[in-house]
XYZ file of C-alpha atoms in Angstrom:
373
model
C -16.122 -16.623 24.644
C -16.260 -13.441 26.736
C -15.484 -15.664 29.873
C -12.365 -17.122 27.965
C -11.326 -13.604 27.022
C -11.334 -12.435 30.343
C -9.503 -15.361 31.625
C -6.954 -14.893 29.008
C -6.464 -11.050 29.773
C -6.116 -11.969 33.612
C -3.408 -14.433 32.643
C -1.733 -12.109 30.770
C -1.709 -9.337 33.540
C -0.276 -12.011 36.045
C 2.442 -12.743 33.062
C 3.181 -9.190 33.035
C 3.520 -8.641 36.708
C 6.188 -11.352 36.964
C 8.111 -10.188 33.844
C 11.178 -7.875 34.206
C 10.998 -4.132 33.012
C 12.431 -3.309 29.769
C 14.161 -0.077 28.711
C 15.608 0.811 25.394
C 17.868 3.588 24.424
C 17.527 4.640 20.539
C 19.995 6.582 18.519
C 20.215 7.778 14.738
C 23.591 5.792 14.452
C 26.509 4.261 16.179
C 28.613 7.049 18.363
C 25.768 9.022 19.594
C 26.399 7.673 23.108
C 23.836 5.023 23.807
C 26.582 2.679 25.219
C 27.966 5.311 27.463
C 24.494 6.134 28.694
C 23.957 2.746 29.639
C 26.991 2.432 31.788
C 26.238 5.658 33.260
C 23.131 4.637 34.485
C 24.343 1.384 35.530
C 26.834 3.247 37.922
C 24.290 5.299 39.346
C 22.191 1.874 40.266
C 24.788 0.254 41.615
C 25.675 3.392 44.037
C 22.050 3.110 44.758
C 22.594 -0.495 46.167
C 20.678 -1.989 43.078
C 22.182 -5.430 41.824
C 23.153 -4.701 38.229
C 25.264 -6.488 36.255
C 26.897 -6.163 32.605
C 25.391 -8.944 30.620
C 27.143 -7.794 27.351
C 28.966 -4.465 26.422
C 30.856 -3.821 23.131
C 33.239 -0.999 23.881
C 34.816 -0.803 20.141
C 38.125 -0.004 21.919
C 36.763 3.312 22.657
C 38.821 4.730 25.766
C 35.834 6.622 27.385
C 33.554 3.350 27.255
C 36.272 1.093 28.658
C 36.630 3.723 31.899
C 32.992 3.446 32.331
C 33.270 -0.415 32.173
C 35.895 -0.293 34.860
C 34.531 -1.635 38.586
C 30.940 -2.676 37.230
C 30.376 -6.199 37.776
C 30.498 -8.506 34.661
C 28.583 -11.692 33.552
C 31.492 -13.629 31.895
C 30.781 -14.440 28.346
C 30.234 -17.878 27.029
C 33.161 -19.016 24.628
C 31.975 -20.734 21.484
C 34.204 -22.349 18.497
C 33.108 -21.441 15.074
C 34.740 -22.131 11.869
C 38.104 -22.980 13.820
C 37.965 -19.716 15.993
C 37.085 -19.380 19.464
C 34.239 -16.568 19.863
C 32.344 -15.010 22.646
C 28.767 -14.516 23.187
C 26.677 -13.350 25.900
C 25.822 -15.957 28.576
C 22.215 -15.811 28.707
C 21.633 -18.890 30.892
C 24.327 -17.705 33.389
C 22.378 -14.330 33.677
C 18.957 -16.193 34.428
C 20.866 -18.495 36.852
C 22.404 -15.241 38.811
C 19.261 -13.571 38.954
C 20.215 -9.814 39.141
C 17.719 -7.159 39.338
C 19.022 -5.430 36.265
C 21.075 -6.552 33.520
C 22.702 -4.097 30.755
C 22.847 -5.592 27.278
C 24.421 -3.710 24.583
C 23.479 -4.253 20.679
C 20.036 -5.576 20.525
C 20.100 -6.494 16.870
C 23.245 -8.380 17.024
C 23.021 -12.015 15.410
C 24.518 -15.013 17.660
C 27.045 -17.075 16.606
C 25.679 -20.351 15.104
C 25.092 -23.071 17.836
C 23.962 -20.412 20.405
C 20.275 -21.133 21.961
C 18.786 -18.309 20.299
C 19.677 -16.858 16.798
C 19.289 -13.231 18.051
C 20.354 -11.350 20.871
C 16.621 -9.614 20.971
C 15.597 -13.350 21.672
C 18.320 -13.566 24.446
C 16.518 -10.502 26.140
C 13.135 -11.797 25.717
C 14.278 -14.908 27.553
C 15.861 -12.719 30.439
C 12.785 -10.436 30.768
C 10.585 -13.629 31.091
C 12.710 -14.715 33.835
C 11.926 -11.575 35.819
C 15.152 -9.903 35.377
C 14.773 -6.253 34.111
C 17.028 -5.169 31.104
C 18.516 -2.115 29.611
C 19.409 -2.379 26.326
C 20.260 -0.154 23.074
C 19.814 -0.138 19.216
C 20.116 2.062 16.465
C 17.348 3.472 14.366
C 18.365 1.523 11.269
C 18.107 -2.078 12.805
C 14.289 -1.476 13.484
C 12.384 -3.954 11.287
C 9.595 -1.822 10.195
C 12.014 0.875 8.988
C 14.260 -1.419 7.021
C 13.475 -0.401 3.373
C 12.939 3.532 4.553
C 16.501 3.238 5.913
C 17.964 1.447 2.824
C 16.419 4.177 0.627
C 18.053 6.773 2.493
C 21.551 5.279 3.049
C 21.471 2.930 0.165
C 22.914 0.268 2.550
C 20.950 -3.056 3.424
C 20.804 -3.728 6.946
C 20.861 -7.270 7.546
C 20.594 -7.263 11.325
C 16.956 -6.099 12.581
C 14.908 -6.046 15.463
C 10.987 -6.614 15.094
C 9.020 -3.623 15.997
C 7.197 -5.930 18.437
C 10.208 -6.057 20.542
C 10.275 -2.354 21.018
C 6.307 -2.222 21.500
C 7.283 -4.340 24.782
C 9.456 -1.749 25.992
C 8.430 -0.046 29.324
C 10.856 2.934 28.330
C 12.187 4.157 25.205
C 14.742 7.046 25.209
C 16.321 8.803 22.479
C 19.828 9.567 22.479
C 20.163 12.601 20.496
C 22.953 14.477 18.676
C 22.846 16.929 15.847
C 24.486 15.676 12.684
C 27.401 18.239 12.982
C 28.007 16.839 16.468
C 28.177 13.398 15.284
C 30.506 14.056 12.397
C 32.866 15.812 14.751
C 32.813 13.017 17.050
C 33.558 10.669 14.060
C 36.550 12.858 12.728
C 37.904 13.003 16.635
C 38.355 9.225 16.334
C 35.564 8.692 18.893
C 33.555 6.340 16.869
C 35.914 4.447 14.554
C 39.501 3.764 14.129
C 41.588 6.179 12.186
C 41.744 4.109 8.988
C 38.008 3.784 8.933
C 36.978 7.504 9.146
C 37.366 8.506 5.674
C 35.208 5.604 4.211
C 32.657 6.386 6.994
C 32.313 10.013 6.150
C 31.870 9.305 2.326
C 29.147 6.426 3.026
C 26.829 6.252 5.943
C 28.029 9.258 7.877
C 26.813 12.079 5.304
C 25.162 15.190 6.602
C 22.221 14.283 4.627
C 21.865 10.555 5.937
C 22.369 11.636 9.492
C 19.518 14.359 9.152
C 17.204 11.942 7.934
C 17.973 9.198 10.517
C 17.713 11.846 13.260
C 14.411 12.815 12.049
C 13.284 9.149 12.272
C 14.851 8.464 15.470
C 12.683 11.425 16.847
C 9.662 10.137 15.357
C 9.771 6.644 16.441
C 10.401 7.573 20.060
C 7.795 10.177 19.874
C 5.376 7.313 18.510
C 6.346 4.824 21.363
C 5.448 7.463 23.811
C 2.248 8.311 22.083
C 1.269 4.822 22.031
C 2.386 4.340 25.853
C 0.051 7.330 26.740
C -2.879 5.772 24.831
C -2.899 2.512 26.204
C -1.727 3.334 29.775
C -2.936 6.749 30.863
C -6.139 7.290 28.784
C -6.957 3.691 28.281
C -7.886 4.216 24.640
C -6.680 0.885 23.629
C -10.001 -0.406 25.155
C -11.677 1.369 22.418
C -9.624 0.364 19.586
C -11.493 -0.315 16.409
C -9.192 -0.095 13.431
C -7.993 -3.795 12.273
C -5.803 -4.109 9.094
C -5.709 -7.175 6.733
C -2.375 -7.166 4.780
C -2.869 -9.672 1.673
C 0.362 -11.047 -0.029
C 1.462 -13.347 -2.533
C 4.383 -15.608 -2.677
C 6.804 -12.810 -4.061
C 9.922 -11.721 -1.886
C 10.080 -8.027 -1.996
C 6.509 -7.005 -2.815
C 4.887 -9.276 -0.161
C 7.785 -7.958 2.360
C 7.066 -4.340 1.529
C 3.124 -4.976 2.128
C 3.923 -6.517 5.449
C 6.124 -3.788 6.867
C 4.168 -1.023 5.514
C 0.851 -2.403 7.129
C 2.763 -3.149 10.447
C 3.989 0.360 10.593
C 0.493 1.580 9.641
C -0.993 -0.566 12.592
C 1.598 0.607 15.111
C 0.486 4.236 14.226
C -3.109 3.465 14.625
C -2.548 1.580 17.664
C -4.217 -1.495 15.845
C -4.081 -5.109 15.129
C -3.230 -6.793 11.899
C -3.444 -9.907 9.958
C -1.166 -11.329 7.088
C -3.304 -13.314 4.627
C -2.065 -15.564 2.049
C -4.428 -17.290 -0.578
C -2.745 -20.329 -1.985
C -4.534 -21.216 -5.455
C -4.039 -24.260 -7.131
C -1.044 -22.904 -9.230
C 0.930 -22.819 -5.950
C -0.228 -26.044 -4.287
C 2.479 -27.399 -2.006
C 3.436 -30.016 -4.522
C 3.930 -27.317 -7.463
C 4.937 -23.907 -5.830
C 8.849 -23.516 -6.743
C 11.192 -23.755 -4.184
C 12.604 -20.205 -3.929
C 8.829 -18.808 -3.847
C 8.119 -21.314 -1.077
C 11.144 -20.080 0.816
C 9.979 -16.289 0.240
C 6.647 -17.299 1.451
C 7.886 -19.018 4.706
C 10.300 -15.982 5.506
C 7.797 -13.449 4.933
C 5.036 -15.176 7.304
C 7.824 -15.596 9.808
C 8.485 -11.636 9.441
C 4.681 -10.956 9.846
C 4.599 -12.902 13.092
C 7.778 -11.243 14.304
C 6.341 -7.866 13.779
C 3.262 -8.982 15.864
C 0.875 -10.025 13.349
C -1.437 -12.813 12.987
C -1.026 -15.219 10.145
C -3.771 -16.654 7.678
C -3.162 -19.307 5.061
C -6.207 -19.973 3.105
C -6.608 -22.682 0.077
C -8.902 -21.047 -2.538
C -8.886 -20.243 -6.133
C -11.214 -17.039 -5.222
C -9.133 -14.681 -3.764
C -11.554 -11.968 -3.670
C -14.124 -14.155 -1.873
C -11.355 -15.189 0.654
C -10.216 -11.779 1.321
C -14.128 -10.866 2.010
C -14.489 -13.841 3.979
C -11.455 -13.064 6.327
C -12.786 -9.459 6.489
C -16.213 -10.357 7.798
C -14.677 -12.928 10.361
C -12.246 -10.625 11.793
C -14.241 -7.364 11.572
C -11.267 -5.671 9.311
C -11.914 -2.232 8.285
C -8.397 -1.751 6.324
C -7.084 -3.865 3.951
C -3.662 -3.426 2.215
C -2.260 -5.057 -0.852
C 0.997 -4.346 -3.032
C 0.729 -2.572 -6.317
C -0.157 -5.413 -9.166
C 2.632 -5.954 -11.159
C 0.691 -5.601 -14.945
C 2.247 -7.740 -17.668
C 1.050 -7.973 -21.102
C -0.679 -11.557 -20.565
C -2.020 -10.754 -17.126
C -3.304 -7.072 -17.267
C -6.885 -7.878 -17.987
C -7.053 -10.538 -15.445
C -5.470 -8.415 -12.668
C -7.496 -5.463 -13.629
C -10.566 -7.342 -13.447
C -9.815 -9.011 -10.079
C -8.502 -5.429 -8.722
C -11.887 -3.894 -9.722
C -13.897 -6.990 -8.119
C -12.163 -6.472 -4.822
C -12.405 -2.884 -4.755
C -16.252 -3.186 -5.391
C -16.668 -5.681 -2.816
C -14.761 -3.684 -0.168
C -16.520 -0.821 -0.688
C -19.875 -2.338 -0.367
C -18.532 -3.735 3.104
C -17.138 -0.136 3.941
C -13.718 -1.349 4.109
C -10.879 0.971 3.097
C -8.176 -0.290 0.434
C -4.742 0.883 0.469
C -2.361 -0.062 -2.304
C 1.166 0.142 -1.339
C 3.882 0.771 -3.983
């Protein structure tokens, strides 16, 4: 087993050496200057004789951004027809074929047009990196998957386009583009972010002082976390001594299970730990009995777990406590995370007894239990 692990580690080192370098600019919102910073860097690289290309840039009609694009080598976009309209997307295959040293790719969280090779732009970026081409990209803090519910609580807006935390974890460098809330609001009022007809609505919704202050704090903390993890794993080598391993136990619900997965993934990131997501399938939710809606929720949530860098386990059993304990022993789990039970009049006693059994069992195994709201 140790010999096999050693081989896998060596193969991973080889893959990493052939992979392109990945730099990500993070900002608290649109308008902080991520795209301009990428274009300025591209110009400096070009002046230094580096083969750098623009894979995709969205100028949003901003004069300053368009001026920075002028003269930079662009990879022509692919044209696709969707619902009777001709639309454009980044031509990932053309970039791979051209093999520049570095490519600039804006809006990492973008959802590609139906019919594209990859559903998401971050998947295009992974493909480019795997081809040995380095990428400079950008994303707003609200598009990071693990922060989705926190951002929704702050802004009241559900962000549908999201990037898995595991994508950021692959970045060789993460840079925060910081502005104060007042500076950003002034940029908005000056027409440097949106067209004049959208400014009033933006000021009354997303771009409030309170929202921006909280989003700025999130962005600063996220970049600090990524830097700390990089120091831990590359400078001190502490990743070798990793002890913590987390287990998220979910059911087939939609929102509660999704919350548990995201919060466990964030905790794992902070602890520099691995995590597993476990679904125990009882007879009441056998494949031929589980309602289609809950089956869809389960599939989506297990896919989310994988995107966030977790391992997924599904076990058929009518003894969930025994199954959880078994996985903990097998994988040397030391932290178990569950969602707050939804007690109803009929299930109160059963749920309370099951929770007590789980608590006692994990306590005997010296495993911590976290109950997420």
